[in-house]
Amino acid sequence: MKTIVIVAHPTVNSSGTQQFLKEALQSAQEVKWHPLSWALMQDASTIVQERRMLHSYTRIIFQFPLYWHQAPALLHFWLEKVLQTTDREWLAGKELGLVVSLGRPLSVYRQGGSVGVSLSELLSPFSAIAHQLQLKLLPFFEITQFYYLSAVQKQCLLIKYLQYLELEQPATFAQQEEWFVKRFRKMLQEQGDTEVTLPQKELVKLFQERAEELAELKAELALMKEEDED
């Protein structure tokens, strides 16, 4: 499956969150990082290229920060210029996902919270777009208060982000386990050629621990199933 990540951030090069995610994509498979810019969207020939580009991808990801409870104007401008309601003829069946970075805790996005509505309600226009164009809408991927995350939490975020881009959604335990094993083996092979840094060592350790946890959980579920049948 080929995935394109359309990044709509007005200052993407100075965004710590976006640069972290961009760095994560270096190890992703068949995933393209595609940042938008106002200058890029002023060229009519670019609009044609953007439309042609979308034909090549099965999964389309809109990645953006939430500004005043909505996506940045840059993404709305791209949608207006690039997509048409008749595009369902060739977009139907493709997948649409949203990676949304939030500067506030997720708990405020609910009735009774300081925002007063859920994140799903705020992002409902994208649900309508997916319905209009007959796209399969994936579960939203939220990144909450990135700058407050610890190093370990950021490594967990990296793993979940890559899985969101590469695996079928929602991913099963078996799919996650297989993904962990493949990644772990690949990283071990790469260690033989280059010097391994401390963050890389920690990430390899995390991959191994998660794979072992999933294997144990799988065994426990199988045992519970046998006991129920007995």
PDB file of C-alpha atoms in Angstrom:
ATOM      1  CA  MET A   1       0.000   0.000   0.000  1.00  0.00           C
ATOM      2  CA  LYS A   2       1.344   3.441  -0.974  1.00  0.00           C
ATOM      3  CA  THR A   3       0.674   6.313   1.399  1.00  0.00           C
ATOM      4  CA  ILE A   4       1.058  10.059   0.963  1.00  0.00           C
ATOM      5  CA  VAL A   5       1.236  12.386   3.966  1.00  0.00           C
ATOM      6  CA  ILE A   6       0.003  15.836   2.958  1.00  0.00           C
ATOM      7  CA  VAL A   7       1.403  18.195   5.571  1.00  0.00           C
ATOM      8  CA  ALA A   8      -0.439  21.487   6.064  1.00  0.00           C
ATOM      9  CA  HIS A   9       1.577  23.556   8.515  1.00  0.00           C
ATOM     10  CA  PRO A  10       2.399  27.239   7.921  1.00  0.00           C
ATOM     11  CA  THR A  11       5.859  26.908   9.496  1.00  0.00           C
ATOM     12  CA  VAL A  12       6.613  23.234   8.981  1.00  0.00           C
ATOM     13  CA  ASN A  13      10.414  23.640   9.013  1.00  0.00           C
ATOM     14  CA  SER A  14      10.389  25.176  12.498  1.00  0.00           C
ATOM     15  CA  SER A  15       7.774  22.865  13.979  1.00  0.00           C
ATOM     16  CA  GLY A  16       9.290  20.394  16.416  1.00  0.00           C
ATOM     17  CA  THR A  17       6.314  18.068  16.054  1.00  0.00           C
ATOM     18  CA  GLN A  18       6.402  18.010  12.261  1.00  0.00           C
ATOM     19  CA  GLN A  19      10.164  17.614  12.065  1.00  0.00           C
ATOM     20  CA  PHE A  20       9.970  14.681  14.488  1.00  0.00           C
ATOM     21  CA  LEU A  21       7.353  13.017  12.294  1.00  0.00           C
ATOM     22  CA  LYS A  22       9.352  13.750   9.160  1.00  0.00           C
ATOM     23  CA  GLU A  23      12.405  12.106  10.707  1.00  0.00           C
ATOM     24  CA  ALA A  24      10.283   9.072  11.593  1.00  0.00           C
ATOM     25  CA  LEU A  25       9.324   8.610   7.938  1.00  0.00           C
ATOM     26  CA  GLN A  26      12.921   7.863   6.990  1.00  0.00           C
ATOM     27  CA  SER A  27      12.317   4.278   8.054  1.00  0.00           C
ATOM     28  CA  ALA A  28       8.787   4.057   6.625  1.00  0.00           C
ATOM     29  CA  GLN A  29       7.998   1.925   3.612  1.00  0.00           C
ATOM     30  CA  GLU A  30       6.173   3.364   0.583  1.00  0.00           C
ATOM     31  CA  VAL A  31       5.274   6.585   2.397  1.00  0.00           C
ATOM     32  CA  LYS A  32       5.758  10.018   0.818  1.00  0.00           C
ATOM     33  CA  TRP A  33       6.122  13.233   2.844  1.00  0.00           C
ATOM     34  CA  HIS A  34       4.424  16.059   0.927  1.00  0.00           C
ATOM     35  CA  PRO A  35       4.457  19.495   2.629  1.00  0.00           C
ATOM     36  CA  LEU A  36       2.182  22.208   1.244  1.00  0.00           C
ATOM     37  CA  SER A  37       3.093  25.863   0.824  1.00  0.00           C
ATOM     38  CA  TRP A  38       1.230  28.968  -0.266  1.00  0.00           C
ATOM     39  CA  ALA A  39       3.772  29.640  -3.003  1.00  0.00           C
ATOM     40  CA  LEU A  40       3.375  26.121  -4.365  1.00  0.00           C
ATOM     41  CA  MET A  41      -0.388  26.437  -4.598  1.00  0.00           C
ATOM     42  CA  GLN A  42      -0.302  29.658  -6.637  1.00  0.00           C
ATOM     43  CA  ASP A  43       0.966  27.842  -9.735  1.00  0.00           C
ATOM     44  CA  ALA A  44      -1.800  26.408 -11.959  1.00  0.00           C
ATOM     45  CA  SER A  45       0.501  23.692 -13.274  1.00  0.00           C
ATOM     46  CA  THR A  46       1.125  22.588  -9.684  1.00  0.00           C
ATOM     47  CA  ILE A  47      -2.585  22.026  -9.160  1.00  0.00           C
ATOM     48  CA  VAL A  48      -2.622  19.626 -12.110  1.00  0.00           C
ATOM     49  CA  GLN A  49       0.434  17.823 -10.707  1.00  0.00           C
ATOM     50  CA  GLU A  50      -1.203  17.517  -7.297  1.00  0.00           C
ATOM     51  CA  ARG A  51      -4.243  15.836  -8.819  1.00  0.00           C
ATOM     52  CA  ARG A  52      -2.115  13.437 -10.854  1.00  0.00           C
ATOM     53  CA  MET A  53      -0.056  12.613  -7.790  1.00  0.00           C
ATOM     54  CA  LEU A  54      -3.084  11.475  -5.801  1.00  0.00           C
ATOM     55  CA  HIS A  55      -3.821   8.787  -8.384  1.00  0.00           C
ATOM     56  CA  SER A  56      -0.676   6.939  -7.310  1.00  0.00           C
ATOM     57  CA  TYR A  57      -1.605   6.515  -3.657  1.00  0.00           C
ATOM     58  CA  THR A  58      -4.028   4.221  -1.878  1.00  0.00           C
ATOM     59  CA  ARG A  59      -3.948   6.010   1.481  1.00  0.00           C
ATOM     60  CA  ILE A  60      -4.130   9.800   1.756  1.00  0.00           C
ATOM     61  CA  ILE A  61      -3.183  11.381   5.084  1.00  0.00           C
ATOM     62  CA  PHE A  62      -3.903  14.995   5.987  1.00  0.00           C
ATOM     63  CA  GLN A  63      -1.457  16.032   8.702  1.00  0.00           C
ATOM     64  CA  PHE A  64      -1.908  19.361  10.459  1.00  0.00           C
ATOM     65  CA  PRO A  65      -2.075  21.226  13.780  1.00  0.00           C
ATOM     66  CA  LEU A  66      -5.448  22.320  15.085  1.00  0.00           C
ATOM     67  CA  TYR A  67      -5.715  26.121  14.878  1.00  0.00           C
ATOM     68  CA  TRP A  68      -8.752  27.774  16.467  1.00  0.00           C
ATOM     69  CA  HIS A  69     -10.511  24.413  16.441  1.00  0.00           C
ATOM     70  CA  GLN A  70      -9.999  23.787  12.722  1.00  0.00           C
ATOM     71  CA  ALA A  71      -7.403  22.833  10.145  1.00  0.00           C
ATOM     72  CA  PRO A  72      -5.056  25.581   8.888  1.00  0.00           C
ATOM     73  CA  ALA A  73      -6.267  27.735   5.977  1.00  0.00           C
ATOM     74  CA  LEU A  74      -3.532  26.208   3.817  1.00  0.00           C
ATOM     75  CA  LEU A  75      -5.276  22.831   3.815  1.00  0.00           C
ATOM     76  CA  HIS A  76      -8.668  24.358   3.050  1.00  0.00           C
ATOM     77  CA  PHE A  77      -7.086  26.226   0.123  1.00  0.00           C
ATOM     78  CA  TRP A  78      -5.542  22.988  -1.165  1.00  0.00           C
ATOM     79  CA  LEU A  79      -8.888  21.202  -0.927  1.00  0.00           C
ATOM     80  CA  GLU A  80     -10.604  24.013  -2.807  1.00  0.00           C
ATOM     81  CA  LYS A  81      -8.042  24.079  -5.612  1.00  0.00           C
ATOM     82  CA  VAL A  82      -7.209  20.398  -6.007  1.00  0.00           C
ATOM     83  CA  LEU A  83     -10.343  18.347  -5.315  1.00  0.00           C
ATOM     84  CA  GLN A  84     -13.684  18.359  -7.117  1.00  0.00           C
ATOM     85  CA  THR A  85     -16.943  16.643  -6.195  1.00  0.00           C
ATOM     86  CA  THR A  86     -16.740  14.573  -9.388  1.00  0.00           C
ATOM     87  CA  ASP A  87     -13.418  13.097  -8.255  1.00  0.00           C
ATOM     88  CA  ARG A  88     -15.298  10.292  -6.531  1.00  0.00           C
ATOM     89  CA  GLU A  89     -15.023   8.464  -9.855  1.00  0.00           C
ATOM     90  CA  TRP A  90     -11.324   7.794  -9.227  1.00  0.00           C
ATOM     91  CA  LEU A  91     -11.007   8.457  -5.489  1.00  0.00           C
ATOM     92  CA  ALA A  92     -13.686   5.964  -4.439  1.00  0.00           C
ATOM     93  CA  GLY A  93     -12.209   3.170  -2.349  1.00  0.00           C
ATOM     94  CA  LYS A  94      -9.047   5.037  -1.354  1.00  0.00           C
ATOM     95  CA  GLU A  95      -8.426   5.732   2.341  1.00  0.00           C
ATOM     96  CA  LEU A  96      -8.371   9.082   4.127  1.00  0.00           C
ATOM     97  CA  GLY A  97      -6.647   9.540   7.466  1.00  0.00           C
ATOM     98  CA  LEU A  98      -6.033  12.551   9.703  1.00  0.00           C
ATOM     99  CA  VAL A  99      -2.958  13.133  11.878  1.00  0.00           C
ATOM    100  CA  VAL A 100      -3.833  16.064  14.129  1.00  0.00           C
ATOM    101  CA  SER A 101      -1.487  17.725  16.616  1.00  0.00           C
ATOM    102  CA  LEU A 102      -3.090  19.405  19.604  1.00  0.00           C
ATOM    103  CA  GLY A 103      -1.626  21.961  21.971  1.00  0.00           C
ATOM    104  CA  ARG A 104      -4.135  21.115  24.689  1.00  0.00           C
ATOM    105  CA  PRO A 105      -5.070  17.879  26.507  1.00  0.00           C
ATOM    106  CA  LEU A 106      -7.520  15.636  24.696  1.00  0.00           C
ATOM    107  CA  SER A 107      -9.812  15.794  27.739  1.00  0.00           C
ATOM    108  CA  VAL A 108     -10.854  19.385  26.943  1.00  0.00           C
ATOM    109  CA  TYR A 109     -12.456  18.259  23.669  1.00  0.00           C
ATOM    110  CA  ARG A 110     -15.758  17.031  25.053  1.00  0.00           C
ATOM    111  CA  GLN A 111     -19.060  18.282  26.352  1.00  0.00           C
ATOM    112  CA  GLY A 112     -18.338  19.794  29.719  1.00  0.00           C
ATOM    113  CA  GLY A 113     -14.704  20.436  28.792  1.00  0.00           C
ATOM    114  CA  SER A 114     -13.267  23.867  28.135  1.00  0.00           C
ATOM    115  CA  VAL A 115     -13.778  23.475  24.373  1.00  0.00           C
ATOM    116  CA  GLY A 116     -17.300  22.116  24.804  1.00  0.00           C
ATOM    117  CA  VAL A 117     -17.352  19.764  21.807  1.00  0.00           C
ATOM    118  CA  SER A 118     -15.530  16.575  20.893  1.00  0.00           C
ATOM    119  CA  LEU A 119     -12.592  16.393  18.509  1.00  0.00           C
ATOM    120  CA  SER A 120     -14.726  14.251  16.205  1.00  0.00           C
ATOM    121  CA  GLU A 121     -17.254  17.067  15.976  1.00  0.00           C
ATOM    122  CA  LEU A 122     -14.547  19.598  15.123  1.00  0.00           C
ATOM    123  CA  LEU A 123     -13.177  17.313  12.418  1.00  0.00           C
ATOM    124  CA  SER A 124     -16.599  16.348  11.056  1.00  0.00           C
ATOM    125  CA  PRO A 125     -16.081  18.327   7.798  1.00  0.00           C
ATOM    126  CA  PHE A 126     -13.484  15.738   6.823  1.00  0.00           C
ATOM    127  CA  SER A 127     -16.005  12.990   7.474  1.00  0.00           C
ATOM    128  CA  ALA A 128     -18.329  14.775   5.061  1.00  0.00           C
ATOM    129  CA  ILE A 129     -15.545  15.062   2.477  1.00  0.00           C
ATOM    130  CA  ALA A 130     -14.796  11.359   2.798  1.00  0.00           C
ATOM    131  CA  HIS A 131     -18.480  10.528   2.367  1.00  0.00           C
ATOM    132  CA  GLN A 132     -18.834  12.860  -0.636  1.00  0.00           C
ATOM    133  CA  LEU A 133     -15.808  11.365  -2.412  1.00  0.00           C
ATOM    134  CA  GLN A 134     -16.517   7.786  -1.256  1.00  0.00           C
ATOM    135  CA  LEU A 135     -13.242   7.562   0.645  1.00  0.00           C
ATOM    136  CA  LYS A 136     -12.804   5.160   3.543  1.00  0.00           C
ATOM    137  CA  LEU A 137     -12.266   7.339   6.619  1.00  0.00           C
ATOM    138  CA  LEU A 138      -9.669   5.953   9.042  1.00  0.00           C
ATOM    139  CA  PRO A 139      -9.721   6.550  12.806  1.00  0.00           C
ATOM    140  CA  PHE A 140      -8.147   9.897  13.665  1.00  0.00           C
ATOM    141  CA  PHE A 141      -4.555   9.918  14.964  1.00  0.00           C
ATOM    142  CA  GLU A 142      -4.134  12.557  17.673  1.00  0.00           C
ATOM    143  CA  ILE A 143      -0.811  13.901  18.931  1.00  0.00           C
ATOM    144  CA  THR A 144      -1.416  15.687  22.218  1.00  0.00           C
ATOM    145  CA  GLN A 145       1.007  18.267  23.653  1.00  0.00           C
ATOM    146  CA  PHE A 146       4.093  16.928  21.916  1.00  0.00           C
ATOM    147  CA  TYR A 147       6.504  19.221  23.752  1.00  0.00           C
ATOM    148  CA  TYR A 148       5.530  17.718  27.113  1.00  0.00           C
ATOM    149  CA  LEU A 149       6.255  14.147  26.055  1.00  0.00           C
ATOM    150  CA  SER A 150       9.200  12.297  27.565  1.00  0.00           C
ATOM    151  CA  ALA A 151      11.811  10.569  25.401  1.00  0.00           C
ATOM    152  CA  VAL A 152      10.133   7.201  25.950  1.00  0.00           C
ATOM    153  CA  GLN A 153       6.702   8.633  25.132  1.00  0.00           C
ATOM    154  CA  LYS A 154       8.085  10.087  21.909  1.00  0.00           C
ATOM    155  CA  GLN A 155       9.497   6.702  20.925  1.00  0.00           C
ATOM    156  CA  CYS A 156       6.074   5.144  21.553  1.00  0.00           C
ATOM    157  CA  LEU A 157       4.532   7.888  19.446  1.00  0.00           C
ATOM    158  CA  LEU A 158       6.973   7.122  16.635  1.00  0.00           C
ATOM    159  CA  ILE A 159       5.944   3.462  16.630  1.00  0.00           C
ATOM    160  CA  LYS A 160       2.222   4.211  16.686  1.00  0.00           C
ATOM    161  CA  TYR A 161       2.633   6.817  13.938  1.00  0.00           C
ATOM    162  CA  LEU A 162       4.469   4.432  11.624  1.00  0.00           C
ATOM    163  CA  GLN A 163       1.888   1.740  12.266  1.00  0.00           C
ATOM    164  CA  TYR A 164      -0.893   4.189  11.454  1.00  0.00           C
ATOM    165  CA  LEU A 165       0.729   4.918   8.109  1.00  0.00           C
ATOM    166  CA  GLU A 166       1.720   1.378   7.154  1.00  0.00           C
ATOM    167  CA  LEU A 167      -0.812  -1.052   8.650  1.00  0.00           C
ATOM    168  CA  GLU A 168      -4.451  -1.722   7.902  1.00  0.00           C
ATOM    169  CA  GLN A 169      -6.602   0.322  10.261  1.00  0.00           C
ATOM    170  CA  PRO A 170      -7.646  -0.542  12.843  1.00  0.00           C
ATOM    171  CA  ALA A 171      -4.712  -2.937  13.142  1.00  0.00           C
ATOM    172  CA  THR A 172      -5.157  -6.286  14.874  1.00  0.00           C
ATOM    173  CA  PHE A 173      -2.810  -7.613  17.562  1.00  0.00           C
ATOM    174  CA  ALA A 174      -1.440 -10.108  15.054  1.00  0.00           C
ATOM    175  CA  GLN A 175      -0.667  -7.365  12.528  1.00  0.00           C
ATOM    176  CA  GLN A 176       1.051  -5.252  15.159  1.00  0.00           C
ATOM    177  CA  GLU A 177       3.082  -8.232  16.340  1.00  0.00           C
ATOM    178  CA  GLU A 178       4.208  -9.070  12.803  1.00  0.00           C
ATOM    179  CA  TRP A 179       5.114  -5.422  12.208  1.00  0.00           C
ATOM    180  CA  PHE A 180       7.214  -5.318  15.391  1.00  0.00           C
ATOM    181  CA  VAL A 181       9.089  -8.473  14.475  1.00  0.00           C
ATOM    182  CA  LYS A 182       9.898  -7.278  10.956  1.00  0.00           C
ATOM    183  CA  ARG A 183      11.060  -3.897  12.227  1.00  0.00           C
ATOM    184  CA  PHE A 184      13.162  -5.463  14.950  1.00  0.00           C
ATOM    185  CA  ARG A 185      14.909  -7.794  12.522  1.00  0.00           C
ATOM    186  CA  LYS A 186      15.575  -4.952  10.104  1.00  0.00           C
ATOM    187  CA  MET A 187      17.105  -2.797  12.821  1.00  0.00           C
ATOM    188  CA  LEU A 188      19.337  -5.663  13.956  1.00  0.00           C
ATOM    189  CA  GLN A 189      20.616  -6.083  10.399  1.00  0.00           C
ATOM    190  CA  GLU A 190      21.320  -2.355  10.112  1.00  0.00           C
ATOM    191  CA  GLN A 191      23.306  -2.403  13.359  1.00  0.00           C
ATOM    192  CA  GLY A 192      25.958  -4.543  11.729  1.00  0.00           C
ATOM    193  CA  ASP A 193      26.862  -1.804   9.251  1.00  0.00           C
ATOM    194  CA  THR A 194      26.774   1.389  11.312  1.00  0.00           C
ATOM    195  CA  GLU A 195      27.475   2.521  14.837  1.00  0.00           C
ATOM    196  CA  VAL A 196      24.326   2.376  16.923  1.00  0.00           C
ATOM    197  CA  THR A 197      23.415   5.491  18.903  1.00  0.00           C
ATOM    198  CA  LEU A 198      21.789   5.398  22.351  1.00  0.00           C
ATOM    199  CA  PRO A 199      18.322   6.442  21.039  1.00  0.00           C
ATOM    200  CA  GLN A 200      18.531   3.680  18.455  1.00  0.00           C
ATOM    201  CA  LYS A 201      19.447   1.152  21.135  1.00  0.00           C
ATOM    202  CA  GLU A 202      16.499   2.256  23.228  1.00  0.00           C
ATOM    203  CA  LEU A 203      14.203   1.987  20.238  1.00  0.00           C
ATOM    204  CA  VAL A 204      15.429  -1.526  19.407  1.00  0.00           C
ATOM    205  CA  LYS A 205      14.853  -2.483  23.041  1.00  0.00           C
ATOM    206  CA  LEU A 206      11.350  -1.019  22.894  1.00  0.00           C
ATOM    207  CA  PHE A 207      10.542  -2.919  19.693  1.00  0.00           C
ATOM    208  CA  GLN A 208      11.661  -6.160  21.346  1.00  0.00           C
ATOM    209  CA  GLU A 209       9.690  -5.529  24.544  1.00  0.00           C
ATOM    210  CA  ARG A 210       6.513  -4.686  22.638  1.00  0.00           C
ATOM    211  CA  ALA A 211       6.854  -7.779  20.444  1.00  0.00           C
ATOM    212  CA  GLU A 212       7.260  -9.950  23.551  1.00  0.00           C
ATOM    213  CA  GLU A 213       4.255  -8.308  25.225  1.00  0.00           C
ATOM    214  CA  LEU A 214       2.066  -8.929  22.196  1.00  0.00           C
ATOM    215  CA  ALA A 215       3.222 -12.547  21.991  1.00  0.00           C
ATOM    216  CA  GLU A 216       2.364 -13.076  25.679  1.00  0.00           C
ATOM    217  CA  LEU A 217      -1.032 -11.442  25.259  1.00  0.00           C
ATOM    218  CA  LYS A 218      -1.732 -13.606  22.222  1.00  0.00           C
ATOM    219  CA  ALA A 219      -0.885 -16.727  24.235  1.00  0.00           C
ATOM    220  CA  GLU A 220      -3.099 -15.613  27.136  1.00  0.00           C
ATOM    221  CA  LEU A 221      -6.043 -14.963  24.817  1.00  0.00           C
ATOM    222  CA  ALA A 222      -5.602 -18.373  23.215  1.00  0.00           C
ATOM    223  CA  LEU A 223      -5.551 -20.007  26.669  1.00  0.00           C
ATOM    224  CA  MET A 224      -8.691 -18.139  27.733  1.00  0.00           C
ATOM    225  CA  LYS A 225     -10.433 -19.274  24.575  1.00  0.00           C
ATOM    226  CA  GLU A 226      -9.517 -22.908  25.290  1.00  0.00           C
ATOM    227  CA  GLU A 227     -10.822 -22.608  28.872  1.00  0.00           C
ATOM    228  CA  ASP A 228     -14.114 -21.157  27.616  1.00  0.00           C
ATOM    229  CA  GLU A 229     -14.526 -24.021  25.167  1.00  0.00           C
ATOM    230  CA  ASP A 230     -13.893 -26.560  27.923  1.00  0.00           C
TER     231      ASP A 230
END
